XYZ file of C-alpha atoms in Angstrom:
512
model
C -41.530 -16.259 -40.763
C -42.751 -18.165 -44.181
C -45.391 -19.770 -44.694
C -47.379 -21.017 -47.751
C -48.815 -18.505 -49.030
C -46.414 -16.144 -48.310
C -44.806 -14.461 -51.600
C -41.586 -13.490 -52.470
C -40.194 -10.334 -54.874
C -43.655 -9.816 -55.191
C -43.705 -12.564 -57.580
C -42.944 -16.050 -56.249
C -45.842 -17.441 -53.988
C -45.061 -20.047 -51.514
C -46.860 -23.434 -51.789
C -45.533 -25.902 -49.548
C -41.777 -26.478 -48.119
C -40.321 -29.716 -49.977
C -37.008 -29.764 -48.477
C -34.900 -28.830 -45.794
C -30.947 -28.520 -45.644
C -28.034 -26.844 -44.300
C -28.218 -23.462 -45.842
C -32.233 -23.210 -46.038
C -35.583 -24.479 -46.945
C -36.645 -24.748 -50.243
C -40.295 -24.133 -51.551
C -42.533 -25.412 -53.845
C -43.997 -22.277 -55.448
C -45.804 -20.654 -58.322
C -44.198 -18.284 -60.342
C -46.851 -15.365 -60.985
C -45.451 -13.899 -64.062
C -44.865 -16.774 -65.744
C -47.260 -18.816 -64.541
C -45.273 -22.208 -63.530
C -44.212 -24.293 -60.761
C -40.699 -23.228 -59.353
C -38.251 -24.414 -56.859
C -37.454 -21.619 -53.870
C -34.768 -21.855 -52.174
C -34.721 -19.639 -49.014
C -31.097 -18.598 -47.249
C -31.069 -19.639 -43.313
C -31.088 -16.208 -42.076
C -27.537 -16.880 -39.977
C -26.012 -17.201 -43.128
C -26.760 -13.027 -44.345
C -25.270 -12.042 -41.181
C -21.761 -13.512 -43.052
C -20.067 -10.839 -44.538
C -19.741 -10.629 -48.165
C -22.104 -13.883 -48.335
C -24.552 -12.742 -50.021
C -22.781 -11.000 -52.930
C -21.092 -14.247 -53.468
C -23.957 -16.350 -53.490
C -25.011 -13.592 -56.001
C -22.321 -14.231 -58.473
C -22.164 -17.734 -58.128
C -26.122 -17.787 -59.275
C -25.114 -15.662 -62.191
C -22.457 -18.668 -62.925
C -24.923 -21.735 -62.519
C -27.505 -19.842 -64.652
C -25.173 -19.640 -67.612
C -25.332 -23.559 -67.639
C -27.649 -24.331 -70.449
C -27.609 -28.156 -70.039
C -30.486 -30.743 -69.828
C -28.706 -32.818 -67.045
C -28.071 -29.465 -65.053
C -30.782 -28.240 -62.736
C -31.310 -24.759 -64.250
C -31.439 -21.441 -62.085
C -33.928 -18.649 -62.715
C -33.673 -15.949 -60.721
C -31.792 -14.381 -57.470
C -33.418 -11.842 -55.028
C -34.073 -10.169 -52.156
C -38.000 -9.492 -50.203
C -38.634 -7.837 -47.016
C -40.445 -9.972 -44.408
C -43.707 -9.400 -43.137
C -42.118 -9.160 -39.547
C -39.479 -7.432 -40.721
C -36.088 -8.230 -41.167
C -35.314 -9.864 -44.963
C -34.798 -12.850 -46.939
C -32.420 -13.907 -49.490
C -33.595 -16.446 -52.278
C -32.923 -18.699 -55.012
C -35.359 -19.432 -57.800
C -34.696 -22.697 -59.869
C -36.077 -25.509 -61.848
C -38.718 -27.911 -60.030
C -37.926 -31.291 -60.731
C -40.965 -34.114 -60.939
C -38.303 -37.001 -60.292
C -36.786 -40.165 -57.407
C -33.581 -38.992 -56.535
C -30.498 -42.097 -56.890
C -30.649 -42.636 -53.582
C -34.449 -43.199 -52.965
C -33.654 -45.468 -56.065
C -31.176 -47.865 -54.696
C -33.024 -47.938 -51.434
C -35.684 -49.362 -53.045
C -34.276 -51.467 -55.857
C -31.114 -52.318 -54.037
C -28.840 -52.306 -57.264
C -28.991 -51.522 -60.821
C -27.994 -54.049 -63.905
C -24.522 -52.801 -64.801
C -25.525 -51.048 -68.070
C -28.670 -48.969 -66.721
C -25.564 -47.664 -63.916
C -23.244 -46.957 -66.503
C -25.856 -44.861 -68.464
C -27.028 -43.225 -65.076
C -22.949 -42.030 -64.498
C -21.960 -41.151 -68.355
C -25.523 -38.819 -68.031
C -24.022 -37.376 -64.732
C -20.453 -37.208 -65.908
C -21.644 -35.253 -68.838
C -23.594 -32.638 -66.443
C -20.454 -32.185 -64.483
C -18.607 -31.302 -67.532
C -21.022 -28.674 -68.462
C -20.756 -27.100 -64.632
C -17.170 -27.790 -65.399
C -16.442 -25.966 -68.309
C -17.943 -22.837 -66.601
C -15.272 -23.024 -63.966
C -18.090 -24.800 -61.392
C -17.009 -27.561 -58.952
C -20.096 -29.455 -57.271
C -18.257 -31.087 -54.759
C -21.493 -32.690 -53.152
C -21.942 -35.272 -55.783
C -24.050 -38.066 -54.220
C -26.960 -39.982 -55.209
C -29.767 -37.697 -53.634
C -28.231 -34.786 -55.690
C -28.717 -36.748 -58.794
C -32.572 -36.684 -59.660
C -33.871 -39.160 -62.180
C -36.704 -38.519 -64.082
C -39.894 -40.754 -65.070
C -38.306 -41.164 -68.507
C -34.631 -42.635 -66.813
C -33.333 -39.267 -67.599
C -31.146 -37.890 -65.055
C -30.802 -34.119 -63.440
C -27.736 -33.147 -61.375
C -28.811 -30.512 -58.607
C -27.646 -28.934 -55.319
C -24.752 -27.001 -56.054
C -25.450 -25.160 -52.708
C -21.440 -26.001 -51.900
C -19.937 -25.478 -55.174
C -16.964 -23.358 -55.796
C -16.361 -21.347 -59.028
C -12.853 -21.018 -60.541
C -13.323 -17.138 -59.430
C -12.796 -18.454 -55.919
C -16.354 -17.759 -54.917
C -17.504 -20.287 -52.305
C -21.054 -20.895 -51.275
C -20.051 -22.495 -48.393
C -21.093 -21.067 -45.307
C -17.910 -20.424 -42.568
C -17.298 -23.958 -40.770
C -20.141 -26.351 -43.002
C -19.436 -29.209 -44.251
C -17.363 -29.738 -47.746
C -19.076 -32.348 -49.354
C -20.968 -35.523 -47.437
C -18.153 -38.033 -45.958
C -19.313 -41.273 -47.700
C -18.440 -39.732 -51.208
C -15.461 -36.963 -50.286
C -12.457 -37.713 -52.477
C -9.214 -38.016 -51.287
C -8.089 -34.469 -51.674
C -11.405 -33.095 -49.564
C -11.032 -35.065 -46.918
C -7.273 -34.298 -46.477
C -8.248 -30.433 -46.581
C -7.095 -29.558 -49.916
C -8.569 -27.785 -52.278
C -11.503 -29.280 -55.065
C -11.062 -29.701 -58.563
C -13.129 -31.105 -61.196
C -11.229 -34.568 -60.700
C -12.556 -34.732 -57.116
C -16.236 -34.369 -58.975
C -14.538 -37.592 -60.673
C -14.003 -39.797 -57.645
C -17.521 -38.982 -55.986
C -19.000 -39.851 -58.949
C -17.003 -43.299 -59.018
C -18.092 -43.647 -55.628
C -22.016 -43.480 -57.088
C -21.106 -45.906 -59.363
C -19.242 -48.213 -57.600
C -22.926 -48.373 -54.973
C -25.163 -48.746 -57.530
C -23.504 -52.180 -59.388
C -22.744 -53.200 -56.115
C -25.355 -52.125 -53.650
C -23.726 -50.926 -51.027
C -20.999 -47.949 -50.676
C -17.093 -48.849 -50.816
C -16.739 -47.417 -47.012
C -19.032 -47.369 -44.265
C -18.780 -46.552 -40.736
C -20.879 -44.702 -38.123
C -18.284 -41.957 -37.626
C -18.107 -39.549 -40.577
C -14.574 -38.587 -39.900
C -13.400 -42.282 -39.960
C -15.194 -42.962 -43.831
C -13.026 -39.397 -44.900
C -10.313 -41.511 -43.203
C -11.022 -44.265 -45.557
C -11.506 -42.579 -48.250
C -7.493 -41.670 -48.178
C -6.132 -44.767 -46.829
C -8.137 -48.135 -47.199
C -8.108 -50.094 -50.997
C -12.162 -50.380 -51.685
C -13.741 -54.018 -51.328
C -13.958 -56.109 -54.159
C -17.315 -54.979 -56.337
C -19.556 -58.685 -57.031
C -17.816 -60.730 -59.615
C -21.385 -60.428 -61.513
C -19.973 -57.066 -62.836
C -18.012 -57.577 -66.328
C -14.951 -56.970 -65.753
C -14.283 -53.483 -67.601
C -16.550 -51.698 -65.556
C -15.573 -53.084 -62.574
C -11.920 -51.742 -64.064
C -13.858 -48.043 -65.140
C -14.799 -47.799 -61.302
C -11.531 -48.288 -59.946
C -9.672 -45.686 -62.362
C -12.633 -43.150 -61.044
C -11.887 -44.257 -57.273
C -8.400 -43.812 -57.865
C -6.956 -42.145 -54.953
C -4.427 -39.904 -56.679
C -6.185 -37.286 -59.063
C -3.612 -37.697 -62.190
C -4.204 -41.345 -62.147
C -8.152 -41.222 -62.578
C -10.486 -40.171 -65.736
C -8.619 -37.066 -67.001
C -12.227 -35.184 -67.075
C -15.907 -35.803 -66.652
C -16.286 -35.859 -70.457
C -14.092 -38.548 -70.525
C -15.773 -40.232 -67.752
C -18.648 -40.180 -69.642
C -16.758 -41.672 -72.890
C -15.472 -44.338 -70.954
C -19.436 -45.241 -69.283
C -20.880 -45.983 -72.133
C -18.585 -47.865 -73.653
C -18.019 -50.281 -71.241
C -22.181 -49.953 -70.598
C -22.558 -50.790 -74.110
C -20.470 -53.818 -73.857
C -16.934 -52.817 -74.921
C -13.564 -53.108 -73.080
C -12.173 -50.884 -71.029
C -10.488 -47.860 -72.979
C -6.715 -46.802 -72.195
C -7.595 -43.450 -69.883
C -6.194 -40.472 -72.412
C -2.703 -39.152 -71.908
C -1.767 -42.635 -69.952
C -1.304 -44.945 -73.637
C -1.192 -48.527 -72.782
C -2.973 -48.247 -69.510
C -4.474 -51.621 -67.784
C -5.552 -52.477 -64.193
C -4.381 -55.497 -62.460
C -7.135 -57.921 -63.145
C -6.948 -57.129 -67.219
C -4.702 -60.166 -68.785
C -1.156 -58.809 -70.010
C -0.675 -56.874 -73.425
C 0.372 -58.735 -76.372
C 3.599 -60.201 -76.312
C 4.960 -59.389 -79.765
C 7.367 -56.654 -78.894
C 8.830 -59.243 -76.987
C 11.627 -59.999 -79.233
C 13.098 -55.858 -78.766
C 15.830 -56.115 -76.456
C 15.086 -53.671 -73.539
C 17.523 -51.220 -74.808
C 16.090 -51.018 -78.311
C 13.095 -48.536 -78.119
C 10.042 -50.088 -79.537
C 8.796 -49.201 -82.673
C 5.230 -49.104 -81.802
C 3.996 -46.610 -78.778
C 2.531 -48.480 -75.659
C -0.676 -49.440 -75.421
C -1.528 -49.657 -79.565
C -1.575 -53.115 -78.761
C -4.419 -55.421 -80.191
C -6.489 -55.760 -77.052
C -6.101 -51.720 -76.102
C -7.363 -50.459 -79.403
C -10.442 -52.319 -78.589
C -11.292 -49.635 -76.503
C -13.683 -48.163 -78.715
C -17.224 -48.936 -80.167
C -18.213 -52.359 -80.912
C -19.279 -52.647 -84.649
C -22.613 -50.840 -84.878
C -22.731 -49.180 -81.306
C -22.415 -45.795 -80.897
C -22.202 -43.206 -78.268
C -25.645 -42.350 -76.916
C -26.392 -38.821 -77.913
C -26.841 -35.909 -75.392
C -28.032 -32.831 -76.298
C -26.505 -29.204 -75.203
C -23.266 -27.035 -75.503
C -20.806 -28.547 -77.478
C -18.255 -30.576 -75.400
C -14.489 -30.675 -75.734
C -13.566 -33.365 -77.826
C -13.492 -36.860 -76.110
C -10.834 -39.062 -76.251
C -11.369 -42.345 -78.650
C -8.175 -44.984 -78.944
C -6.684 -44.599 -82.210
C -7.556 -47.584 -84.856
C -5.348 -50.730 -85.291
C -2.940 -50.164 -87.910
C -3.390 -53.296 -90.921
C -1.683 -56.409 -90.050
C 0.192 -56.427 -93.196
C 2.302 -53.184 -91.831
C 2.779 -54.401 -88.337
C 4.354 -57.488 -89.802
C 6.703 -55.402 -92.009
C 7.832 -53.374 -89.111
C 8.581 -56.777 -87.297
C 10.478 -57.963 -89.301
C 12.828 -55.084 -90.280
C 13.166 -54.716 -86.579
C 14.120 -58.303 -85.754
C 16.295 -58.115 -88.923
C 17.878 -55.003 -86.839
C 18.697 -57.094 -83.781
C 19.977 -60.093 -85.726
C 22.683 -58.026 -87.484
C 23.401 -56.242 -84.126
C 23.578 -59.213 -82.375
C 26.013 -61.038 -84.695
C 28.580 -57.861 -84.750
C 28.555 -57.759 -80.918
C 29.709 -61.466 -81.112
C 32.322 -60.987 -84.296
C 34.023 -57.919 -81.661
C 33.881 -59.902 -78.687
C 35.585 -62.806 -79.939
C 37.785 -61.036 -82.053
C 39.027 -58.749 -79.547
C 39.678 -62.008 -76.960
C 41.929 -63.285 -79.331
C 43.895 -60.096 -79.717
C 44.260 -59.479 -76.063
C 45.428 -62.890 -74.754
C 44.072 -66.041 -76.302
C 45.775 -68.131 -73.113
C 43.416 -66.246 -70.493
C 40.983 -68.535 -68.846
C 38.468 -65.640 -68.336
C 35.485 -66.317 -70.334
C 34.141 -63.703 -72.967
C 30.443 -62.580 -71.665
C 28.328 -61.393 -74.529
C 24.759 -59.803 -74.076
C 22.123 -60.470 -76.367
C 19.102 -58.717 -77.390
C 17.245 -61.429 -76.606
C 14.215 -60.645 -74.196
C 14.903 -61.197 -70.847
C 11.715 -61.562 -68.435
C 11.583 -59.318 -65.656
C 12.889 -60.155 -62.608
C 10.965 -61.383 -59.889
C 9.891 -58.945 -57.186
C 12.366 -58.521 -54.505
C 12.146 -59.703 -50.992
C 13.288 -57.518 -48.418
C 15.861 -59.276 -46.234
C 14.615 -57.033 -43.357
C 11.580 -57.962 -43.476
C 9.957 -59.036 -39.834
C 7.383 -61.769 -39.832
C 4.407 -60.509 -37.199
C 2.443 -62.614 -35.720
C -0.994 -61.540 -35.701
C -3.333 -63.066 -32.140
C -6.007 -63.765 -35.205
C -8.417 -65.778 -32.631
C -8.022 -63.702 -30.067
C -9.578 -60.762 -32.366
C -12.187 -62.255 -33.873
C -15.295 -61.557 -32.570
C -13.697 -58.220 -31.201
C -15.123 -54.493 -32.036
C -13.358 -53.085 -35.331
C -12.319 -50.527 -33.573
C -10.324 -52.842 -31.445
C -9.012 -55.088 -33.714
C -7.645 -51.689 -35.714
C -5.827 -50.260 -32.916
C -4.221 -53.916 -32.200
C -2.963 -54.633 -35.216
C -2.073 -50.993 -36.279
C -0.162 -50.886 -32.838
C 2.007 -54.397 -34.495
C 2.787 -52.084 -37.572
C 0.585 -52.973 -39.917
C -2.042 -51.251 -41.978
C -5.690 -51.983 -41.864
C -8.156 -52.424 -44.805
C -11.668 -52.983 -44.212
C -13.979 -55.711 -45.893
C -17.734 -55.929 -44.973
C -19.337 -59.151 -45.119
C -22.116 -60.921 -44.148
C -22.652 -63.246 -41.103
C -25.130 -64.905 -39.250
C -22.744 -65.550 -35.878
C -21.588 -62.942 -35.579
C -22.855 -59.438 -34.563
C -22.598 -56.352 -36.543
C -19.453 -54.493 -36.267
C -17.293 -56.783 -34.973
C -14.633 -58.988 -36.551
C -15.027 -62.429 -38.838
C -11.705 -63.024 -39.756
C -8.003 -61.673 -40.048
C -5.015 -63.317 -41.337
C -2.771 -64.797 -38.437
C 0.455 -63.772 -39.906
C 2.205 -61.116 -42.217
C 5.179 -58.908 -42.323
C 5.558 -55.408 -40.784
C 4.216 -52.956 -42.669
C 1.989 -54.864 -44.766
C -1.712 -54.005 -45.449
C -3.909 -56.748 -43.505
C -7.513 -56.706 -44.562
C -10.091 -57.681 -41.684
C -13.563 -59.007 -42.431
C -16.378 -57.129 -40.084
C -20.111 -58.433 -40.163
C -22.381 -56.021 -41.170
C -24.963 -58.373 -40.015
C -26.946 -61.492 -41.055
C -28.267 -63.103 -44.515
C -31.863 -61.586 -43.932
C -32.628 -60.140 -47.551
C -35.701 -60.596 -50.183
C -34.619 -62.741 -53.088
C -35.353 -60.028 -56.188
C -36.013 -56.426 -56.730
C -38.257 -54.575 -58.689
C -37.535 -53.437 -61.815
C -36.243 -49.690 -62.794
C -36.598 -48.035 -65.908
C -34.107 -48.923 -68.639
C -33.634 -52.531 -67.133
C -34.557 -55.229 -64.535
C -32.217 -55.470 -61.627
C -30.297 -58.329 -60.593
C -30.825 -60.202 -57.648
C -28.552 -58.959 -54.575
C -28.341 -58.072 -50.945
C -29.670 -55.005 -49.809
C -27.316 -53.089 -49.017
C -26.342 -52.247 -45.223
C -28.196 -48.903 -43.802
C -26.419 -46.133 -44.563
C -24.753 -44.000 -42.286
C -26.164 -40.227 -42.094
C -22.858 -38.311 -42.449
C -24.773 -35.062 -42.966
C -28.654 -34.769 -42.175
C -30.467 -34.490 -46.004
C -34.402 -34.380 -46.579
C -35.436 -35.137 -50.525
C -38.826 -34.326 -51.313
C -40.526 -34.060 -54.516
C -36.989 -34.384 -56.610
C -35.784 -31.595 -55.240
C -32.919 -32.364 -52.878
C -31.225 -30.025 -49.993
């Protein structure tokens, strides 16, 4: 058994245990070659009874200590040490961290102003792509995994989960793939990681801290996974400018091709909507814009549909906003060189774009008058006493038609008093049972008790999403929060307690 004071490889002497977690302790300890303070992690002795474990956890440190990043915790050494009463012990050695992980953070704080968040994610996006780029997928992002240092700096740590593109998984046989409250989509259906699922956790962190509270909470793990592949997020506070409320909900986006193409350009997109700017197009989707962003320009409006525009999607005005405001620039982060992020492409001169109007409406016009000339001409050749009138189709823009109503559709009707005041989990299997689908919206109430239902609509059609409002308790909250390096936060409600999808001890910055 370890204790402090007991040393391992003959080198690393035990201090004091700082954390506790699923696949060992980890040590404070003094490194007595070197001379400095070192993180130890220690391997639960169940898990070197695992064939092949061991060698994989080998090569997986070899991977993580090729990272040369300042946002990546670094890795030191790997070894093995007999036990004073016998038997062995399989370690780690690794960076100690002086730092408050996120989580310990928020706790205290409650939220963060929306540009010290956005610096917070573009610093952890940027670690991810250097884990990335080595074939390494975290998939345990969460706040107490990102540790932020006295000088706002951030550290991302705890890859004890990770999976390497060799297919090496440090995942012990039947753990847990990630912690429930920030699995994406794809992990919580069973399939495999990728960097994007790094992505959506990381949204996840984002959306808590600008709002204060994560997207979906319940007491039973398996029902936030749940969540996390059917239920639309609640709205985050209108306090948050709109484009990084819009950055969040490309990150949460529950399929992978539609979110942040990387972390790198996760991290683009951060700090330019920290910074002030719009929201950028994501790359390889031109033209892209969430509901709540007002509609593109309308001066391709006078192409007829069939006429391909001139000009690609999304080099609108507004869109190639997307980049810097005038004497803002990217924050610089040292390390590795990154792939190339994406910037939008600069607005071509005014004088051009008029040009190209022009010789396209002149285009249409002569089109447009030869379709008539033929159509009339050729109804006079056929039979000029027919009464049938000659149609002619212009190129004139036509606006889309409205959305189609589905004759089938059956009205429900919802017993909306009856389920208020109710149990969620009643009200769920109710209205699910009536064929509808269920989205969840916390909210705050002073009648009634946590858990249960405030309000749900009293009518819709089958198959439509419903969302319910369930208390998460009363108004009971201070009226301010201190302040956190980088920026003051704004007044809020503290957010809910959390539940404890996977038991996690943080000491000291270093997190298990």
């Amino acid at each position: 058994m370890l204790t402090p004071g007991s040393t391992l490889g003959g080198r690393y002497q035990l201090t004091e245990r700082i954390a506790s977690g699923g696949m060992g302790d980890v040590w404070k300890a003094e490194d007595g070659v070197l001379g400095r303070v070192v993180a130890v992690k220690v391997l639960l002795p169940a898990l070197l009874e695992e064939p092949g474990f061991v060698e994989r956890f080998r090569d997986e440190a070899r991977t993580m200590a090729t990272i040369n990043h300042p946002g990546v915790v670094k890795v030191y050494d790997f070894g093995e040490s007999d036990l004073p009463g016998g038997g062995k012990a399989s370690f780690l050695v690794m960076e100690y961290v002086e730092s408050e992980p996120l989580n310990q953070v928020l706790s205290r704080v409650g939220r963060l102003t929306p540009p010290r968040a956005m610096d917070l994610i573009a610093q952890g996006a940027d670690a991810l792509q250097a884990a990335h780029e080595k074939g390494i997928i975290h998939r345990d992002v969460k706040p107490g995994n990102l540790l932020i240092r006295p000088n706002g700096t951030l550290v991302l740590t705890d890859f004890g989960i990770s999976r390497s593109g060799a297919g090496s998984n440090l995942t012990a046989v039947g753990s847990t793939l990630g912690t429930a409250a920030y699995m994406s989509p794809e992990q919580a259906s069973g399939q495999v990681a990728g960097p994007l699922s790094d992505v959506y956790s990381l949204g996840i962190v984002a959306y808590q801290a600008v709002a204060g509270h994560r997207p979906f909470e319940n007491e039973n793990p398996l029902a936030v996974a749940m969540m996390h592949i059917r239920d639309t997020p609640p709205p985050i506070p209108a306090d948050v400018p709109a484009p990084i409320r819009q950055f969040i909900e490309v990150s949460m986006a529950k399929d992978a091709a539609t979110r942040w193409p990387s972390a790198s350009a996760m991290a683009h997109a951060a700090r330019t909507v920290g910074a002030g700017g719009p929201m950028p197009p994501p790359p390889g989707r031109p033209g892209y814009q969430s509901s709540p962003m007002p509609p593109a320009t309308t001066r391709t409006s006078v192409m007829p549909p069939v006429v391909p525009p001139v000009i690609p999607p999304g080099n609108t005005g507004e869109l190639r906003q997307g980049g810097y405001p005038k004497g803002t620039a990217p924050v610089p982060v040292s390390g590795p060189p990154r792939p190339q992020a994406y910037y939008p492409p600069e607005p071509p001169k005014k004088g051009k774009g008029l040009i190209v109007a022009m010789i396209a409406g002149g285009v249409v016009l002569l089109l447009l008058l030869a379709g008539i000339a033929y159509a009339v001409a050729r109804g006079g050749a056929n039979n000029k006493n027919k009464k049938n009138p000659v149609t002619v189709t212009t190129s004139e823009a036509v606006p889309p038609p409205a959305p189609r109503t589905s004759a089938a559709a059956v009205k429900v009707d919802i017993p909306c008093e009856e389920l208020k005041g109710k149990q969620f989990e009643v009200a769920d299997k109710r209205l699910r049972e009536l064929g509808l689908k269920v989205n969840v919206n916390p909210v705050e109430s002073d009648t009634v008790k946590e858990g249960r239902v405030v309000d749900v609509p009293c009518e819709a059609n089958k198959g439509d999403a419903v969302t319910v409002q369930v208390s998460k308790g009363g108004n009971t909250f201070p009226t301010g929060f201190p302040t956190f390096p980088g920026g003051s936060t704004s007044p809020s409600p503290k957010p809910p307690k959390s539940p404890t999808a996977t038991p996690t001890t943080h000491t000291n910055g270093v997190s298990q």
